[in-house]
Amino acid sequence: MLRRFLEMNGNIYPDLIRVFYTNLKFEGNNLVSHVKGVNMEITHDVWAVVTGLKYASLRINKGNLGVVEDFNKVQYYKSCLKNQ
């Protein structure tokens, strides 16, 4: 169902978009929304297709920072800034 939603061409429906984002929530590791009786689930695989990104590395989060050797949190966050 999500693929059909993403393939819509033509008019933009701001009210549907607003409802989608209003109902958006996390369930497990996925984003889930409910619009006009349709449940939409955005998994990692769907997100990768939509964005054109590949997921093939270690995820860095609070739970596994100790696993990454020589990881400097300050340096990492500074690298994310637009004007370091």
Short mmCIF file of C-alpha atoms in Angstrom, two decimals:
data_model
loop_
_atom_site.label_atom_id
_atom_site.label_comp_id
_atom_site.label_asym_id
_atom_site.label_seq_id
_atom_site.Cartn_x
_atom_site.Cartn_y
_atom_site.Cartn_z
CA MET A 1 0.00 0.00 0.00
CA LEU A 2 2.85 2.39 0.81
CA ARG A 3 4.38 1.86 -2.63
CA ARG A 4 1.10 2.93 -4.27
CA PHE A 5 0.99 5.98 -1.98
CA LEU A 6 4.56 6.93 -2.98
CA GLU A 7 3.89 6.42 -6.69
CA MET A 8 1.00 8.92 -6.76
CA ASN A 9 1.62 11.56 -9.38
CA GLY A 10 -0.20 14.81 -9.96
CA ASN A 11 -2.06 16.65 -7.24
CA ILE A 12 -0.74 17.07 -3.73
CA TYR A 13 -3.15 16.50 -0.87
CA PRO A 14 -1.99 18.65 2.09
CA ASP A 15 -4.76 17.35 4.37
CA LEU A 16 -3.69 13.73 3.84
CA ILE A 17 -0.07 14.68 4.46
CA ARG A 18 -1.04 16.50 7.66
CA VAL A 19 -3.02 13.49 8.90
CA PHE A 20 -0.13 11.16 8.01
CA TYR A 21 2.35 13.17 10.08
CA THR A 22 -0.13 13.78 12.90
CA ASN A 23 -0.66 10.02 13.30
CA LEU A 24 3.01 9.09 12.80
CA LYS A 25 4.55 7.13 15.67
CA PHE A 26 7.26 4.57 16.40
CA GLU A 27 6.30 0.95 16.89
CA GLY A 28 9.39 -1.10 17.54
CA ASN A 29 11.94 0.08 14.98
CA ASN A 30 9.37 1.16 12.38
CA LEU A 31 7.42 4.32 11.68
CA VAL A 32 3.68 3.67 11.56
CA SER A 33 0.79 5.93 10.55
CA HIS A 34 -2.93 5.48 9.91
CA VAL A 35 -4.72 7.52 7.20
CA LYS A 36 -8.27 7.02 5.93
CA GLY A 37 -8.47 3.45 7.22
CA VAL A 38 -5.06 2.48 5.82
CA ASN A 39 -2.19 1.46 8.11
CA MET A 40 1.20 2.41 6.70
CA GLU A 41 4.43 1.00 8.07
CA ILE A 42 7.80 2.40 7.07
CA THR A 43 10.49 -0.20 7.75
CA HIS A 44 14.25 0.19 7.30
CA ASP A 45 13.94 -1.50 3.90
CA VAL A 46 11.18 0.87 2.72
CA TRP A 47 13.11 3.90 4.00
CA ALA A 48 16.22 2.75 2.12
CA VAL A 49 14.25 2.47 -1.14
CA VAL A 50 12.58 5.88 -0.68
CA THR A 51 15.82 7.70 0.15
CA GLY A 52 18.11 5.70 -2.12
CA LEU A 53 20.44 4.99 0.82
CA LYS A 54 22.11 1.69 1.63
CA TYR A 55 22.17 0.30 5.15
CA ALA A 56 25.38 -1.64 5.63
CA SER A 57 27.26 -0.53 8.72
CA LEU A 58 27.26 -0.35 12.48
CA ARG A 59 24.54 1.86 13.89
CA ILE A 60 25.86 4.29 16.45
CA ASN A 61 23.52 4.97 19.33
CA LYS A 62 23.69 5.21 23.10
CA GLY A 63 23.47 1.44 23.37
CA ASN A 64 26.60 0.51 21.42
CA LEU A 65 29.05 3.45 21.72
CA GLY A 66 31.33 1.27 23.83
CA VAL A 67 31.66 -1.20 20.95
CA VAL A 68 33.24 1.32 18.56
CA GLU A 69 36.94 1.72 19.33
CA ASP A 70 38.40 5.25 19.46
CA PHE A 71 34.95 6.83 19.10
CA ASN A 72 34.94 10.51 20.11
CA LYS A 73 31.39 11.71 20.78
CA VAL A 74 32.31 15.41 20.58
CA GLN A 75 34.14 14.98 17.28
CA TYR A 76 31.21 13.00 15.87
CA TYR A 77 28.62 15.61 16.84
CA LYS A 78 30.80 18.44 15.51
CA SER A 79 31.05 16.61 12.18
CA CYS A 80 27.25 16.72 11.97
CA LEU A 81 27.15 20.49 12.28
CA LYS A 82 26.84 22.62 9.17
CA ASN A 83 29.32 25.28 10.35
CA GLN A 84 31.82 23.54 12.60
#
